[in-house]
XYZ file of C-alpha atoms in Angstrom:
565
model
C 99.297 -106.978 276.397
C 96.260 -105.090 277.080
C 98.547 -102.926 275.115
C 99.430 -105.379 272.729
C 96.114 -106.170 272.038
C 94.646 -102.450 271.337
C 97.351 -102.090 268.670
C 96.288 -105.494 267.472
C 92.840 -104.221 267.246
C 93.414 -100.898 265.882
C 95.694 -102.584 262.888
C 93.299 -104.860 262.279
C 90.443 -102.407 261.879
C 92.774 -100.279 259.802
C 93.356 -103.647 257.741
C 89.397 -104.244 257.473
C 88.842 -100.773 256.186
C 91.374 -100.801 253.415
C 89.670 -103.766 252.212
C 85.793 -101.947 252.374
C 87.228 -99.805 250.669
C 88.987 -101.933 247.423
C 85.905 -104.139 247.731
C 83.170 -101.545 247.215
C 84.728 -98.083 246.602
C 87.096 -99.018 244.072
C 84.198 -100.350 241.446
C 81.994 -97.266 242.365
C 84.559 -95.701 241.019
C 84.756 -97.518 237.253
C 81.073 -96.828 237.323
C 79.427 -94.950 235.121
C 78.463 -91.822 236.086
C 75.680 -90.975 238.061
C 73.127 -88.136 237.009
C 70.357 -86.968 238.900
C 70.511 -90.918 240.519
C 69.824 -92.720 237.276
C 72.678 -94.689 235.468
C 73.090 -94.413 232.188
C 71.229 -97.537 230.476
C 72.389 -97.499 226.648
C 72.463 -95.887 223.751
C 69.407 -95.067 221.042
C 68.312 -93.340 218.081
C 66.061 -91.010 217.846
C 63.960 -92.457 215.895
C 60.888 -90.035 213.975
C 57.659 -89.792 210.938
C 59.526 -86.679 210.165
C 63.137 -85.208 210.217
C 63.288 -83.440 213.397
C 62.276 -85.031 216.882
C 60.435 -83.375 219.988
C 62.185 -83.806 223.278
C 60.229 -82.319 226.193
C 61.046 -80.733 229.736
C 60.242 -82.088 233.225
C 56.666 -80.473 232.405
C 56.421 -82.295 229.175
C 56.345 -78.764 227.972
C 58.326 -79.293 224.258
C 61.930 -78.021 225.230
C 63.739 -78.518 221.488
C 63.422 -80.757 218.534
C 66.674 -82.738 217.747
C 67.042 -84.421 214.186
C 66.510 -87.792 213.677
C 69.121 -90.128 213.585
C 70.634 -88.914 216.408
C 72.160 -91.043 219.087
C 71.541 -90.381 222.371
C 71.677 -91.889 226.457
C 68.350 -93.329 227.375
C 68.626 -93.315 231.230
C 66.209 -96.884 233.190
C 63.618 -94.563 234.242
C 59.826 -94.235 232.364
C 57.739 -91.405 233.610
C 53.810 -91.282 232.294
C 52.218 -88.750 232.062
C 48.763 -88.954 233.952
C 46.809 -86.466 231.920
C 48.094 -88.184 228.420
C 48.969 -91.743 229.223
C 51.958 -90.813 227.056
C 55.151 -92.698 228.253
C 58.117 -91.020 227.653
C 61.056 -91.651 228.579
C 64.608 -90.164 229.886
C 67.329 -89.155 227.740
C 70.775 -87.511 228.439
C 71.223 -85.584 225.379
C 74.792 -83.102 225.121
C 74.763 -83.493 229.086
C 71.554 -82.671 229.401
C 68.379 -84.476 230.335
C 65.013 -84.350 228.777
C 62.005 -86.224 228.213
C 60.853 -88.355 224.871
C 58.151 -89.960 224.069
C 58.805 -93.780 224.142
C 57.938 -94.617 220.238
C 60.598 -91.837 219.508
C 63.600 -93.897 219.767
C 64.519 -97.352 218.448
C 68.226 -99.837 219.421
C 68.135 -100.169 215.707
C 70.161 -97.603 213.632
C 68.481 -98.576 210.251
C 64.810 -98.204 212.113
C 65.009 -94.601 212.560
C 63.062 -93.127 209.191
C 59.447 -94.303 210.846
C 57.205 -93.363 207.726
C 55.165 -95.729 206.291
C 53.152 -93.943 203.410
C 53.565 -91.033 201.438
C 51.558 -88.386 199.042
C 53.400 -87.529 195.240
C 53.009 -83.650 195.596
C 55.237 -82.670 192.582
C 55.660 -85.618 189.703
C 57.762 -88.153 190.403
C 60.662 -90.737 188.795
C 61.063 -93.576 190.401
C 64.565 -95.054 189.589
C 65.689 -98.868 189.602
C 67.675 -97.993 192.360
C 69.322 -95.332 194.433
C 72.443 -94.531 192.380
C 70.827 -95.124 188.847
C 69.458 -93.156 186.460
C 67.384 -95.794 185.188
C 63.764 -95.145 185.034
C 61.175 -97.976 186.712
C 57.996 -95.257 186.422
C 56.536 -92.403 186.784
C 53.724 -91.702 189.175
C 51.307 -88.242 189.385
C 50.960 -85.918 191.629
C 48.093 -86.875 194.574
C 49.158 -91.152 194.310
C 49.667 -92.495 197.289
C 52.647 -94.466 197.467
C 53.798 -97.303 200.469
C 57.181 -97.068 201.626
C 59.676 -99.842 201.734
C 63.033 -98.612 203.022
C 65.276 -95.393 202.424
C 69.247 -94.742 201.169
C 70.242 -92.352 203.975
C 69.710 -89.536 206.247
C 70.853 -86.137 205.490
C 72.280 -83.781 208.040
C 68.978 -82.012 208.329
C 67.115 -85.331 209.330
C 65.689 -85.626 206.112
C 65.886 -89.306 203.697
C 67.436 -88.489 200.335
C 65.647 -91.072 198.853
C 62.871 -93.514 200.260
C 62.419 -96.493 197.756
C 58.780 -97.459 197.436
C 56.284 -99.403 196.393
C 53.463 -98.347 194.023
C 51.016 -100.378 192.139
C 53.367 -103.288 191.018
C 56.442 -100.854 190.936
C 59.361 -101.020 193.511
C 61.917 -98.785 192.925
C 63.613 -95.676 194.421
C 62.111 -91.866 194.450
C 63.546 -88.251 196.002
C 61.960 -87.317 199.325
C 61.879 -83.760 198.288
C 58.818 -84.237 196.113
C 56.290 -86.159 198.695
C 54.448 -85.126 201.649
C 52.835 -86.666 203.895
C 49.306 -86.494 203.833
C 46.839 -86.444 201.117
C 45.888 -82.657 200.981
C 48.970 -81.171 201.473
C 49.888 -83.316 197.887
C 46.775 -82.208 195.721
C 47.399 -78.436 196.741
C 49.485 -76.227 194.520
C 52.333 -73.859 195.591
C 50.609 -70.001 196.243
C 47.298 -71.466 194.967
C 45.467 -68.058 196.139
C 47.793 -65.714 194.125
C 50.604 -66.564 191.161
C 49.083 -69.393 190.637
C 45.626 -68.730 189.503
C 47.633 -66.613 186.641
C 49.074 -69.554 185.690
C 45.623 -71.676 185.517
C 44.284 -69.061 183.441
C 46.423 -70.130 180.806
C 44.443 -73.186 178.858
C 45.441 -75.472 176.434
C 44.722 -73.358 173.564
C 47.454 -74.806 171.088
C 47.874 -78.272 172.277
C 50.853 -77.793 174.524
C 49.253 -78.695 177.611
C 47.860 -75.771 180.052
C 49.746 -74.203 183.225
C 47.649 -75.184 185.904
C 48.400 -78.291 185.352
C 52.446 -77.881 185.668
C 54.513 -77.425 189.084
C 55.566 -74.336 190.803
C 57.093 -75.612 194.061
C 60.117 -73.628 194.823
C 63.296 -75.709 193.696
C 66.807 -74.611 195.573
C 69.237 -73.909 193.249
C 72.638 -74.992 193.886
C 76.243 -73.474 194.226
C 79.184 -76.045 194.021
C 82.099 -74.941 195.699
C 84.415 -76.156 193.288
C 82.385 -75.713 190.096
C 81.554 -71.374 190.611
C 79.363 -69.850 188.053
C 80.588 -66.345 186.179
C 77.735 -63.835 187.355
C 78.315 -62.884 183.836
C 78.573 -65.216 181.090
C 80.132 -64.023 177.997
C 80.235 -66.975 175.474
C 80.880 -67.789 171.892
C 79.562 -70.964 170.794
C 81.705 -73.796 169.295
C 80.128 -76.451 167.108
C 81.690 -80.646 166.777
C 83.525 -79.109 164.234
C 84.863 -75.145 164.929
C 86.359 -77.196 168.837
C 88.831 -78.875 166.913
C 90.909 -75.875 166.165
C 90.063 -74.731 169.700
C 93.209 -72.900 169.653
C 92.305 -70.127 167.679
C 89.109 -69.434 169.701
C 91.039 -68.993 173.131
C 93.348 -66.436 171.833
C 90.535 -64.466 170.151
C 88.761 -64.692 173.537
C 91.454 -63.737 175.789
C 91.925 -60.445 173.356
C 87.908 -59.809 173.667
C 86.246 -60.236 177.241
C 85.283 -63.448 176.485
C 84.396 -65.715 179.507
C 83.052 -69.154 178.215
C 82.264 -71.737 175.701
C 79.605 -73.073 174.622
C 80.531 -76.338 172.756
C 78.659 -78.983 170.657
C 77.810 -82.577 172.803
C 75.552 -83.345 170.345
C 73.417 -81.813 167.562
C 70.745 -83.815 165.268
C 73.343 -85.286 163.157
C 76.200 -83.364 163.995
C 77.621 -86.103 167.252
C 80.880 -84.249 168.529
C 83.085 -87.326 169.843
C 82.767 -91.426 169.902
C 80.745 -91.227 173.108
C 80.998 -94.472 175.160
C 77.176 -93.676 176.234
C 76.017 -93.548 172.319
C 78.416 -96.798 172.281
C 75.211 -98.202 174.128
C 72.520 -96.708 173.744
C 72.748 -95.195 169.767
C 75.327 -96.912 167.625
C 74.799 -94.745 164.855
C 75.476 -91.507 166.624
C 78.884 -93.359 167.937
C 79.857 -94.069 163.980
C 78.557 -90.838 162.911
C 80.913 -88.489 165.529
C 83.318 -86.145 164.182
C 86.136 -86.783 166.890
C 87.446 -89.257 168.773
C 87.134 -89.235 172.977
C 90.383 -88.332 173.406
C 90.395 -85.468 170.906
C 87.480 -84.193 171.798
C 88.623 -84.279 175.355
C 91.766 -82.720 175.245
C 90.444 -79.662 173.711
C 87.753 -79.108 176.160
C 90.839 -79.273 178.641
C 92.298 -76.717 176.779
C 89.490 -74.391 177.782
C 88.833 -75.289 181.558
C 92.705 -74.901 182.050
C 92.728 -71.805 180.127
C 90.032 -70.632 183.094
C 86.893 -70.214 180.145
C 83.781 -71.419 181.552
C 82.660 -74.324 179.546
C 78.975 -75.006 179.238
C 77.955 -78.834 176.936
C 75.229 -78.475 174.327
C 73.200 -81.524 174.071
C 69.698 -81.482 171.368
C 67.574 -83.694 173.090
C 64.116 -84.150 171.484
C 65.349 -83.769 167.669
C 68.169 -86.952 167.128
C 67.926 -88.517 163.713
C 70.454 -90.948 164.190
C 68.458 -92.191 167.465
C 65.520 -92.464 165.741
C 67.173 -94.850 163.397
C 68.397 -96.811 165.927
C 65.008 -96.846 168.127
C 62.018 -96.385 165.923
C 60.185 -97.460 168.972
C 60.735 -94.350 170.691
C 59.977 -91.319 168.248
C 56.992 -89.564 167.351
C 55.025 -92.023 165.006
C 53.132 -90.988 161.746
C 50.493 -93.012 161.890
C 49.653 -92.627 158.001
C 53.156 -94.624 157.672
C 53.504 -96.020 161.163
C 57.087 -94.971 160.445
C 59.094 -91.880 162.310
C 57.516 -89.330 161.788
C 59.612 -86.436 159.418
C 59.003 -82.944 160.222
C 61.745 -80.595 157.971
C 63.697 -83.756 156.942
C 64.347 -84.363 160.655
C 62.760 -86.969 163.022
C 61.976 -86.345 166.706
C 62.106 -89.151 169.420
C 59.755 -88.679 171.894
C 59.740 -86.190 175.040
C 57.135 -88.549 176.202
C 59.612 -92.055 176.391
C 61.787 -92.638 178.867
C 64.118 -94.295 177.494
C 64.930 -91.216 175.150
C 65.585 -89.191 178.921
C 68.378 -92.091 180.053
C 70.043 -91.504 176.984
C 70.469 -87.882 177.203
C 70.472 -88.051 181.097
C 73.670 -90.534 180.203
C 75.228 -88.632 178.058
C 75.362 -85.280 180.151
C 76.734 -87.475 183.254
C 79.535 -88.927 181.497
C 80.468 -85.552 179.804
C 80.604 -83.999 183.028
C 82.394 -86.822 185.027
C 84.977 -88.028 181.691
C 85.408 -84.721 180.445
C 85.284 -81.860 182.598
C 82.620 -79.302 181.573
C 80.717 -77.185 184.308
C 77.032 -77.212 183.181
C 75.123 -78.804 180.432
C 72.540 -77.118 178.002
C 69.617 -79.053 176.583
C 69.024 -77.831 173.803
C 65.536 -78.795 171.596
C 63.819 -79.706 174.583
C 60.476 -79.488 172.891
C 58.187 -81.364 170.475
C 57.962 -80.333 166.718
C 56.789 -77.000 166.315
C 53.863 -76.202 163.824
C 52.531 -79.913 163.724
C 48.516 -78.620 165.344
C 46.728 -79.978 162.283
C 48.591 -82.938 161.153
C 47.833 -83.544 165.268
C 43.820 -82.851 165.094
C 43.873 -85.245 162.058
C 45.295 -87.923 164.003
C 48.405 -88.104 161.757
C 50.919 -88.106 164.806
C 51.292 -90.781 167.623
C 53.485 -89.022 170.295
C 53.765 -92.359 172.678
C 52.224 -90.845 175.560
C 52.785 -93.436 177.829
C 51.684 -91.914 181.023
C 48.804 -89.251 179.657
C 51.059 -85.982 180.490
C 50.561 -82.572 178.343
C 53.775 -81.809 176.121
C 54.493 -79.482 178.650
C 54.234 -81.825 181.079
C 56.562 -84.299 179.971
C 59.418 -80.894 179.486
C 59.347 -80.252 183.011
C 59.596 -83.588 184.533
C 62.318 -84.079 182.050
C 64.181 -81.475 183.473
C 63.046 -82.852 187.002
C 65.193 -85.392 186.098
C 67.767 -84.395 184.122
C 68.767 -81.841 186.976
C 67.744 -84.175 190.062
C 70.768 -86.526 188.217
C 72.778 -83.650 186.702
C 73.333 -81.607 189.973
C 74.437 -85.119 191.718
C 77.522 -85.029 190.151
C 78.490 -81.120 190.651
C 77.274 -79.443 187.245
C 74.471 -76.848 186.433
C 71.746 -77.508 183.765
C 70.376 -74.909 181.203
C 67.970 -75.377 179.474
C 67.242 -73.466 175.839
C 63.833 -72.216 174.657
C 62.362 -70.129 172.132
C 61.476 -66.171 173.050
C 57.912 -67.783 172.545
C 57.643 -69.012 175.466
C 58.378 -65.796 177.203
C 54.806 -65.068 176.016
C 51.507 -65.258 178.036
C 50.592 -68.910 177.045
C 51.836 -72.658 176.655
C 53.263 -73.134 173.310
C 51.920 -75.930 171.123
C 55.429 -77.759 171.546
C 54.919 -77.600 175.206
C 57.486 -75.073 176.251
C 56.180 -72.044 178.971
C 59.192 -70.093 180.722
C 57.685 -70.326 183.855
C 57.672 -73.985 184.542
C 60.765 -74.006 183.213
C 62.255 -71.312 185.119
C 60.980 -72.829 188.245
C 63.205 -76.188 187.392
C 66.998 -75.739 185.410
C 69.580 -73.563 187.192
C 69.929 -71.384 183.798
C 67.148 -70.283 181.082
C 68.093 -69.341 177.998
C 65.869 -67.848 175.764
C 66.350 -67.845 171.868
C 65.096 -64.222 170.848
C 66.598 -64.099 167.428
C 65.071 -61.144 165.505
C 64.901 -62.311 162.614
C 62.370 -65.205 164.041
C 60.181 -62.478 164.550
C 57.723 -61.376 162.203
C 58.319 -58.432 160.737
C 55.599 -56.000 163.277
C 55.629 -58.489 166.157
C 54.551 -56.157 169.350
C 52.662 -53.820 166.900
C 56.125 -52.495 166.315
C 55.817 -49.411 163.562
C 59.688 -50.545 162.211
C 60.637 -53.703 161.300
C 61.350 -55.393 164.332
C 64.846 -56.984 163.330
C 65.713 -53.777 162.100
C 65.394 -52.420 165.915
C 67.168 -55.102 167.583
C 67.671 -52.726 171.114
C 63.994 -52.055 171.020
C 62.735 -55.314 170.486
C 64.657 -57.436 173.152
C 64.125 -54.479 175.335
C 60.535 -55.277 174.695
C 61.047 -59.416 174.975
C 62.817 -58.375 178.316
C 59.364 -57.373 179.525
C 57.837 -60.514 179.396
C 60.234 -62.307 180.822
C 60.863 -60.512 183.674
C 56.490 -60.633 184.110
C 57.136 -65.000 184.198
C 60.283 -64.709 186.628
C 57.765 -62.832 189.125
C 55.502 -65.842 189.026
C 57.637 -68.530 190.463
C 60.113 -67.954 193.738
C 62.523 -69.736 192.794
C 63.479 -68.594 188.836
C 66.588 -69.339 187.045
C 69.512 -67.493 185.848
C 68.251 -65.345 182.704
C 71.392 -65.833 180.105
C 70.170 -65.022 176.504
C 70.869 -66.163 172.518
C 72.084 -63.155 170.506
C 71.495 -63.052 166.826
C 75.355 -63.232 165.715
C 74.769 -63.715 161.998
C 73.070 -61.629 158.967
C 69.415 -61.347 158.582
C 68.184 -63.986 155.595
C 65.048 -61.964 155.077
C 63.855 -58.924 154.015
C 64.725 -56.349 154.802
C 68.429 -57.701 154.986
C 70.508 -56.508 157.538
C 73.696 -57.089 158.208
C 74.451 -57.778 161.910
C 77.791 -56.089 162.464
C 79.098 -55.108 166.286
C 76.759 -52.005 166.415
C 73.363 -54.402 166.577
C 74.852 -57.127 168.466
C 75.677 -54.923 171.010
C 71.902 -53.170 170.526
C 71.109 -56.570 171.384
C 73.072 -56.982 174.664
C 72.403 -53.318 175.762
C 68.805 -54.020 175.160
C 68.324 -57.309 177.215
C 70.297 -55.338 180.106
C 68.667 -52.468 180.403
C 65.582 -54.768 180.831
C 67.080 -56.510 183.895
C 68.522 -59.511 182.172
C 72.011 -59.361 183.001
C 73.570 -63.036 183.511
C 74.873 -62.806 180.275
C 74.851 -64.131 176.278
C 75.645 -66.602 173.948
C 76.662 -65.677 170.111
C 74.419 -67.781 168.058
C 76.242 -68.095 164.684
C 75.810 -72.173 163.580
C 79.088 -71.817 161.640
C 81.210 -70.303 164.765
C 82.381 -68.335 162.120
C 86.200 -67.273 163.624
C 85.689 -64.309 161.119
C 82.447 -63.342 161.800
C 83.039 -63.379 165.786
C 85.999 -61.239 164.797
C 84.318 -58.564 162.628
C 81.900 -57.646 165.784
C 84.174 -58.060 168.795
C 83.938 -54.160 169.496
C 80.766 -55.454 170.693
C 82.124 -58.352 173.059
C 84.576 -55.681 174.415
C 82.233 -53.240 176.325
C 80.427 -53.096 179.341
C 77.204 -53.199 180.055
């Protein structure tokens, strides 16, 4: 009996041990792992008023920074630093444990952005929505705005666009132009050095002061699916010439040409029936030279043959838009009608509706047709109007009290932001004079424009200079190498005044001069221009200006294109 009792007792003990294991030990294996005697409680998101959050080690010293919005495990222990009274929580990230200020996390992923107030460092366009080109208002440097939301957080923790409130306006603005405090917002980039040079260039011709423009570095994109050639060698095709595109393709292949500038909209020469024109400017639509389908087919031929294709849009010189929208045109105060300047009408660069039309047209040309780059021409006010302005005969409709040069730069900020979003580059045509040491009367200042766009294209056509400019003994258009090489020195000085200058790709004269003494611009004169630019270090390429896009002229000077410079 004793033996049987012992066996029963042993068996009972084994059963009891097994039951205890089932009841207590097995559940422990199913629990979340214990780390330093702390059980993970829940997941939270790092939150901050800036793009990064500091995490600390056990002695409260900074260990590293993590990107705002990162998801981490929150451990159920709070520690208070007796010296600072700051309360910290323990978090686990990447298998390591850190301390974090309790104010720097949230349960709600939508509340990781904690900014409430920001200040405008670079004048901003406010958009109706985060994916819209429609402009709500414009806000100047130094102004305070309230943050009421955002669109999304980038990989680096920065917000792309904030939803903002300013006075009675609500809309979206790019965060890259905003800073956290007023003192920083009113500073100018490199204030103690290059900015002083700009500041000295006062408003002497009516175009504005260079000191009122923005020189904070603007990053230039490189699109993986849209590679810009290092050296662009381009022919110009107007709205008529593109209809005979096959002939130009054959010529280009044989003559070292790798790109084309093709008109999308020239003054009184809209190239195709664009849906954007139908919406914003029916007169442009009705006077288009080709259908959308035919035009697109010809552009696609260029793209399919491997050419880099640049779409040219004249912006602030547009008779047809001014006819459709006289309320947005520069007005003649003597007649209260649109101002006529050399038989052309000028939509005002101060009017945001004009901006929207041209940028909408550019985006359509990129997304629906396939252009690699949009080139804006006539990004200026009319020239030679100083006396008329002084006499009070011109109303520019300056809604936001901007300098002319400010309006031009602000338009380019707006245009590049929106066109970059669809994967295309932006270039700007400027008069050769804009490289001189002043702001032109029509609002162009080289450094301010070069700072914003991807490519800046001067137009130093030799026959546009006065006979003995730069104190040349020779008539300047008879010595194009010397002239363009000398002009390149002015360009280089401007380029050195900014940290993020655009690529310089220059228009060259590809027509005979109409001035006395008349000069035939043959292959040697074309070559002299290119060599003068390249020897000055302006090696981004060239574009041939021949308003007729004459294939005969291109053939006549083809030897200049075949050379390597």
